[in-house]
Short mmCIF file of C-alpha atoms and ligand atoms in Angstrom, two decimals:
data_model
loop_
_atom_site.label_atom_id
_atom_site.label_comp_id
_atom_site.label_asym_id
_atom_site.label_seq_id
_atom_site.Cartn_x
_atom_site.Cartn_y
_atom_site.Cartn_z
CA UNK A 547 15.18 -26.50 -7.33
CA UNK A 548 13.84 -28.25 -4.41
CA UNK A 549 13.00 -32.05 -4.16
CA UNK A 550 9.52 -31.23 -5.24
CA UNK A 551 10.84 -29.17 -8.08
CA UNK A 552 9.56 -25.87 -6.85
CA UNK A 553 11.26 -24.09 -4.16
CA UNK A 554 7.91 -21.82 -3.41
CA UNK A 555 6.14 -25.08 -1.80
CA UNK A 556 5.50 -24.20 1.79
CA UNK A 557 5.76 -20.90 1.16
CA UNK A 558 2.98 -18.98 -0.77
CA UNK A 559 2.61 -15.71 -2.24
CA UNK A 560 0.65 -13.10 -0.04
CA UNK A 561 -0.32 -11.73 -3.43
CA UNK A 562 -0.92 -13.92 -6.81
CA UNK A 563 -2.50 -12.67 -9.92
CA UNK A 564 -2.76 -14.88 -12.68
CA UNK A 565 -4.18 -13.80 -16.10
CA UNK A 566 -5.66 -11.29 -14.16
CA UNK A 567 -7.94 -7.50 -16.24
CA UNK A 568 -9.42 -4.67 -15.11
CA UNK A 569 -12.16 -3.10 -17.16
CA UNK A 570 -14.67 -0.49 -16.00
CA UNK A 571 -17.89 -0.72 -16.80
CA UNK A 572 -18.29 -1.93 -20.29
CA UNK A 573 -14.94 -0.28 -21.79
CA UNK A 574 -11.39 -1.71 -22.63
CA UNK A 575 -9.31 -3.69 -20.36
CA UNK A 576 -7.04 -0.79 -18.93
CA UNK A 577 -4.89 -3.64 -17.57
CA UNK A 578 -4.90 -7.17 -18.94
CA UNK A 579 -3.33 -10.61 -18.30
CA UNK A 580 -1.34 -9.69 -15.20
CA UNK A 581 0.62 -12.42 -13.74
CA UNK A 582 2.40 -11.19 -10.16
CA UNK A 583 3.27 -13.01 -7.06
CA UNK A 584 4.36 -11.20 -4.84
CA UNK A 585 6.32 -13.03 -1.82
CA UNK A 586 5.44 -12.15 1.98
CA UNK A 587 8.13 -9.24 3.21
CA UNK A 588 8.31 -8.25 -0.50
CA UNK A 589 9.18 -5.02 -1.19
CA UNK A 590 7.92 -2.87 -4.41
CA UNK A 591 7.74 0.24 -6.16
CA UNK A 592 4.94 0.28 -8.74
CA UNK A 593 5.67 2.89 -11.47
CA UNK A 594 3.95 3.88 -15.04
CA UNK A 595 2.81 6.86 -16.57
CA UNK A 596 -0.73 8.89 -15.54
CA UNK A 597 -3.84 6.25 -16.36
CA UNK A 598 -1.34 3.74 -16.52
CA UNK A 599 -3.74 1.85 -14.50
CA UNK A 600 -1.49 1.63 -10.94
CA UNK A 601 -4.53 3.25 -8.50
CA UNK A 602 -6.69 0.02 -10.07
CA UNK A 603 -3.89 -2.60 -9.45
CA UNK A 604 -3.59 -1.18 -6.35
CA UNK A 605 -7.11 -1.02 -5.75
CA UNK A 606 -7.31 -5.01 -7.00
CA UNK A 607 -4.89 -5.93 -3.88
CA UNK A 608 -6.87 -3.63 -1.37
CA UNK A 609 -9.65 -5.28 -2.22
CA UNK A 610 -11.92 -2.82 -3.31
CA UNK A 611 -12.82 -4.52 -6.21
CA UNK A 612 -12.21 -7.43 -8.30
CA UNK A 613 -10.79 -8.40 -11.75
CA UNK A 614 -13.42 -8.69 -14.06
CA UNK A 615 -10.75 -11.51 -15.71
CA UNK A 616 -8.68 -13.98 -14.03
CA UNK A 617 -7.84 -15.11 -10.40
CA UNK A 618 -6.83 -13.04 -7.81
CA UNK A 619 -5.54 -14.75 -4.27
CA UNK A 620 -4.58 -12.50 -1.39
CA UNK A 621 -3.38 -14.11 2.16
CA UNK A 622 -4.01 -17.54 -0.09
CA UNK A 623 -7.96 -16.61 -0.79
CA UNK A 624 -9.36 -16.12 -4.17
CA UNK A 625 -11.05 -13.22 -4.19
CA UNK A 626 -13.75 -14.87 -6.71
CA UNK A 627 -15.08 -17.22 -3.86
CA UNK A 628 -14.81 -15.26 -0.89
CA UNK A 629 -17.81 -13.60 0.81
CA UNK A 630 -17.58 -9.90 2.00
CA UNK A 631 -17.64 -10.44 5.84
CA UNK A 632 -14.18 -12.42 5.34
CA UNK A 633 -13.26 -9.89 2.67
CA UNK A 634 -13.71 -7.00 5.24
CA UNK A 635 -11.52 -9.76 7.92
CA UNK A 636 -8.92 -9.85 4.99
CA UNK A 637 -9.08 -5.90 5.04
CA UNK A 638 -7.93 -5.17 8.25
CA UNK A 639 -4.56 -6.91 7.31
CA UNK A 640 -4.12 -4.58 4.52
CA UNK A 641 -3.02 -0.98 5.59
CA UNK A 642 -3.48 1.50 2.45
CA UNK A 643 -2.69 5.36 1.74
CA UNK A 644 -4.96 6.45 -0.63
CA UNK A 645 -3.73 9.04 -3.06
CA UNK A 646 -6.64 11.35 -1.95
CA UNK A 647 -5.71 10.26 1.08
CA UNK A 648 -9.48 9.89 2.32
CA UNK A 649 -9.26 11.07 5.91
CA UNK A 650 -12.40 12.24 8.08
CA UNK A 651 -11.65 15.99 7.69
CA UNK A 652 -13.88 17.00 10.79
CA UNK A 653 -11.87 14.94 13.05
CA UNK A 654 -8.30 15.88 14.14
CA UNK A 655 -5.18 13.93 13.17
CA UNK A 656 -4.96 12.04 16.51
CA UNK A 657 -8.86 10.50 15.90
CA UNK A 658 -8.47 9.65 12.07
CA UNK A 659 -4.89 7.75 13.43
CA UNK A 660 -6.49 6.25 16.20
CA UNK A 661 -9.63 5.07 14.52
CA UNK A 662 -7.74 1.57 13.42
CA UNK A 663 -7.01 0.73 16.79
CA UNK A 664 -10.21 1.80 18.41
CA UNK A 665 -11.86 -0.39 15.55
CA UNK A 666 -9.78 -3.34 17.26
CA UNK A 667 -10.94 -2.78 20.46
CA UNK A 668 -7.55 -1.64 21.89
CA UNK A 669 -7.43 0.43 25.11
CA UNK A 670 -7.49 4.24 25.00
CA UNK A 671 -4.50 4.15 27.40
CA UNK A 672 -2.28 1.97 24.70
CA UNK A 673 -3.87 3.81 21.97
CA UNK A 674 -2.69 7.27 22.91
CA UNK A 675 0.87 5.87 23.81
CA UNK A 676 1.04 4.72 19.73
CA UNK A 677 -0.74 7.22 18.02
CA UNK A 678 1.68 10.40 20.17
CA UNK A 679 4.87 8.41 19.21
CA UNK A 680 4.20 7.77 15.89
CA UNK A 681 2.22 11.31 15.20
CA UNK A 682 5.52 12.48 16.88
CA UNK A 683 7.82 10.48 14.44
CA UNK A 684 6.57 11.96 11.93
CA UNK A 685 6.53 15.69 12.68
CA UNK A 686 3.04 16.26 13.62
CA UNK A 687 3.28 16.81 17.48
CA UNK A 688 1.80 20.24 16.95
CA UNK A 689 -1.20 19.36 15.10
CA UNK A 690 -2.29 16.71 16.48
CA UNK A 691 -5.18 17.74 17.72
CA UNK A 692 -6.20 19.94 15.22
CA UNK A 693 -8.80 19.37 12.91
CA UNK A 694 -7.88 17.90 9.79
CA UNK A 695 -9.57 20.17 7.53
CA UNK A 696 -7.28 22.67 8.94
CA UNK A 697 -3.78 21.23 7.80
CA UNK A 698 -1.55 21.18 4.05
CA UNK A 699 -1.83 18.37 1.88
CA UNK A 700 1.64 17.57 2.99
CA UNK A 701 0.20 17.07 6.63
CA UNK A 702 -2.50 15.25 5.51
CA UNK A 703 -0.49 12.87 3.87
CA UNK A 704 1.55 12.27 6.85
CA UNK A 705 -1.63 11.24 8.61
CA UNK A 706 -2.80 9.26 6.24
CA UNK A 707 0.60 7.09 6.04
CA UNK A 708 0.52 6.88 9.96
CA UNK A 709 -3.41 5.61 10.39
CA UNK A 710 -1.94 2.76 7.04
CA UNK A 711 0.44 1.87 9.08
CA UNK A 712 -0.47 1.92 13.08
CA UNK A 713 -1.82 -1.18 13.67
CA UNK A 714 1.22 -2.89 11.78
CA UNK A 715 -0.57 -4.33 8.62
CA UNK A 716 0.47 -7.25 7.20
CA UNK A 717 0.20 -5.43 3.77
CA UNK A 718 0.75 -1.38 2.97
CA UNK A 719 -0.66 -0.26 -0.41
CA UNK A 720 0.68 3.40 -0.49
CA UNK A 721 -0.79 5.51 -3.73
CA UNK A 722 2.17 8.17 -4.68
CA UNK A 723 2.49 8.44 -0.39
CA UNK A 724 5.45 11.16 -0.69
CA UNK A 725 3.41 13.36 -3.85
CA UNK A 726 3.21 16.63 -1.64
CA UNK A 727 5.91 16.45 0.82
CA UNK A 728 9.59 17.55 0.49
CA UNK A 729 12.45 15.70 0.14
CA UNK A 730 13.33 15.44 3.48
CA UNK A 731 10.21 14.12 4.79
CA UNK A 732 9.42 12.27 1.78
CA UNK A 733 13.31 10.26 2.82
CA UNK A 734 11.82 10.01 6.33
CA UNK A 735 8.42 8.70 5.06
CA UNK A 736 10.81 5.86 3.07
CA UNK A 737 12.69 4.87 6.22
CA UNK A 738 9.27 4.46 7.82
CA UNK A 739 8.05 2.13 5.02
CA UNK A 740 10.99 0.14 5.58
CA UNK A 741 11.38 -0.38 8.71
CA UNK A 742 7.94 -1.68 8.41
CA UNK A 743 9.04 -3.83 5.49
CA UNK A 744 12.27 -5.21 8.28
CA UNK A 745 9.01 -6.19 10.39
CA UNK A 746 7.44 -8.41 8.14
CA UNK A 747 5.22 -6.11 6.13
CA UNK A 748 4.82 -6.77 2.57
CA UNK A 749 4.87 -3.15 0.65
CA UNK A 750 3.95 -1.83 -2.95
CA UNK A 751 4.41 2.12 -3.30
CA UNK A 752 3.51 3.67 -6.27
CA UNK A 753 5.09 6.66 -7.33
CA UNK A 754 5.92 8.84 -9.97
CA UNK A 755 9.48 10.15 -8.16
CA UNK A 756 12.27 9.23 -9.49
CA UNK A 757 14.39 10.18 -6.76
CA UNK A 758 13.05 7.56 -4.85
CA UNK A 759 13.35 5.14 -7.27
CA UNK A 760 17.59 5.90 -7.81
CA UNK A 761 17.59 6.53 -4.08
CA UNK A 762 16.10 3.32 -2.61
CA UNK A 763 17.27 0.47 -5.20
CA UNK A 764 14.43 -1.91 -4.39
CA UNK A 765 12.42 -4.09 -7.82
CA UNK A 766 10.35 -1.92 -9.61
CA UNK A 767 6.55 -3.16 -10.98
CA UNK A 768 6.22 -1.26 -14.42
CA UNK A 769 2.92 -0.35 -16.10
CA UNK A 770 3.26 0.47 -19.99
CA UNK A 771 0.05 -0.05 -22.57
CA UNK A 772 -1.92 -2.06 -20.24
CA UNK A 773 0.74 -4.60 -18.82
CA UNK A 774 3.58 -5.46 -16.42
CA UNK A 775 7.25 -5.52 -16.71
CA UNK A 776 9.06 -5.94 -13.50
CA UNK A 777 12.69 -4.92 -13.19
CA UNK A 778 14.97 -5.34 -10.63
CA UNK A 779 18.54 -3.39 -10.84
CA UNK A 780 20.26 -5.17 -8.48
CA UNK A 781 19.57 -8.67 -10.10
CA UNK A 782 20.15 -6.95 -13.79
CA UNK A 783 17.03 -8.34 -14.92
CA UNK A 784 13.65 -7.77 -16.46
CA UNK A 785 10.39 -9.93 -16.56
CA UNK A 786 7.42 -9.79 -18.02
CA UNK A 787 6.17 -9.94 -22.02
N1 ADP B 1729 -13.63 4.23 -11.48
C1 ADP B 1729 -13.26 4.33 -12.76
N2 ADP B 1729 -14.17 4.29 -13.75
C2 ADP B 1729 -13.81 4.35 -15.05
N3 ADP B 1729 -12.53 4.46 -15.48
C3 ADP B 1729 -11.57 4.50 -14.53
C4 ADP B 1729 -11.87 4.44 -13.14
N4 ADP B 1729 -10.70 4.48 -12.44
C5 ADP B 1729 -9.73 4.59 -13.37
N5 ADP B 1729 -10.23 4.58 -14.62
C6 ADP B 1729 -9.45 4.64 -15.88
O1 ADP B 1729 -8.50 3.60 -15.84
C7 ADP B 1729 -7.24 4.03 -16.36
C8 ADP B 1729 -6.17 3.83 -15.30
O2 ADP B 1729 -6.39 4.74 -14.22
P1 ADP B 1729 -5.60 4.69 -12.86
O3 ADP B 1729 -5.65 3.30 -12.34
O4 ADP B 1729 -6.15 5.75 -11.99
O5 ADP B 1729 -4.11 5.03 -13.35
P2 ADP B 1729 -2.89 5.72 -12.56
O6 ADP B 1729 -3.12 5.54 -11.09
O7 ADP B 1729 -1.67 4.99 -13.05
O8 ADP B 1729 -2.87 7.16 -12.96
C9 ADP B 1729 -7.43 5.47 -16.77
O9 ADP B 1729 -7.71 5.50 -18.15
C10 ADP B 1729 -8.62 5.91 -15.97
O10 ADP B 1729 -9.33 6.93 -16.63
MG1 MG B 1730 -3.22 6.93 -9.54
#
């Protein structure tokens, strides 16, 4: 305990949900009185059964929409007071992979990874250094400039993890990001994520793999019935009510 009598002073949570549902339209809260804080360079599984509700967490600190209960800050804004020009600012910090992975199928995989960077107004010259190496890293050198309609889901995943995380977000949001590839890449996908993480990105990956979970031993958000339980196995310990 600090001299102030909280050792978070100075440092605040890139993500902070307090009391925070989600309801859709007029139904039941699928997720209610969630209280997370998630520290800058955090590192997180998220984890519950199907319609657990992790797509609409996820989709909470992605900003795509808000809780329709409680206070939501991301980067230290509440979400509640904070007009959508700066929302779309906050955005671009945030890279996400989208369980449906959402990629502009009539472009090829070297356009949908570029279009981050081209949105940024980097040169084409720096852009095509980045988007080869990493396209590259991950095992795509041969499509790359095929259309993306063209390739597997497991392709199209691996695009869709390399245009989240190109431009080095401050946040990656990755929705079940290693669902259709094998084990092998799906290892190689985790060491990506991480090294990421070593860099200063703050990452949540949901997933329903259990190998990953045994495999990479990092705290564990758990959805069950509408709230959160967080456990971490290396502490031994579990919070939440
Ligand atoms: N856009 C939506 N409109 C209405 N209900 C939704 C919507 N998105 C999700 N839900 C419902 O919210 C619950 C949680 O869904 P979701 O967040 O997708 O869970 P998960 O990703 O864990 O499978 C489910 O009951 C689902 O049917
Ligand atoms: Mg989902």
């Amino acid at each position: 305990m600090g001299l102030f009598g909280n050792s978070n002073i100075g440092e605040p949570a890139i993500i902070d949900m307090k009391s925070v549902s989600i309801r859709y339209d007029n139904g039941p809260e699928i997720l209610s009185d969630i209280n997370l804080s998630l520290k800058r360079g955090s590192f997180h599984f998220l984890t519950g059964k199907s319609g657990a509700g992790k797509t609409s967490l996820l989709s909470l600190m992605y900003l795509a929409q808000k809780p329709s209960r409680g206070v939501l800050n991301v980067f230290g804004h509440n979400v509640n007071f904070t007009d959508r020009d700066s929302m779309a600012v906050l955005r671009r910090r945030i890279g996400v992979v989208f369980q449906d992975f959402r990629l502009i199928e009539h472009l090829s995989a070297f356009d949908n990874v570029a279009l981050p960077l081209r949105v940024c107004g980097m040169n084409e010259k720096e852009i095509k250094k980045r988007v080869k190496e990493l396209l590259s890293w991950v095992e795509l050198d041969r499509h790359m400039f095929d259309k993306t309609s063209t390739l597997s889901g497991g392709e199209k995943q691996r695009i869709a993890i390399a245009r989240a995380v190109i431009n080095r977000p401050d946040i990656l949001l990755a929705d079940e990001p290693t669902g259709n590839v094998d084990n092998d890449i799906a290892k190689k996908l985790m060491k990506l994520f991480i090294e990421l993480n070593k860099l200063g990105t703050t990452v949540v990956i949901a997933t329903h793999s259990d190998k990953l979970i045994t495999d990479f031993p990092y705290p564990r958000l758990h959805l069950n019935n509408g709230a959160l339980r967080i456990y971490d196995a290396r502490e031994g310990y579990v919070r939440g009510v």
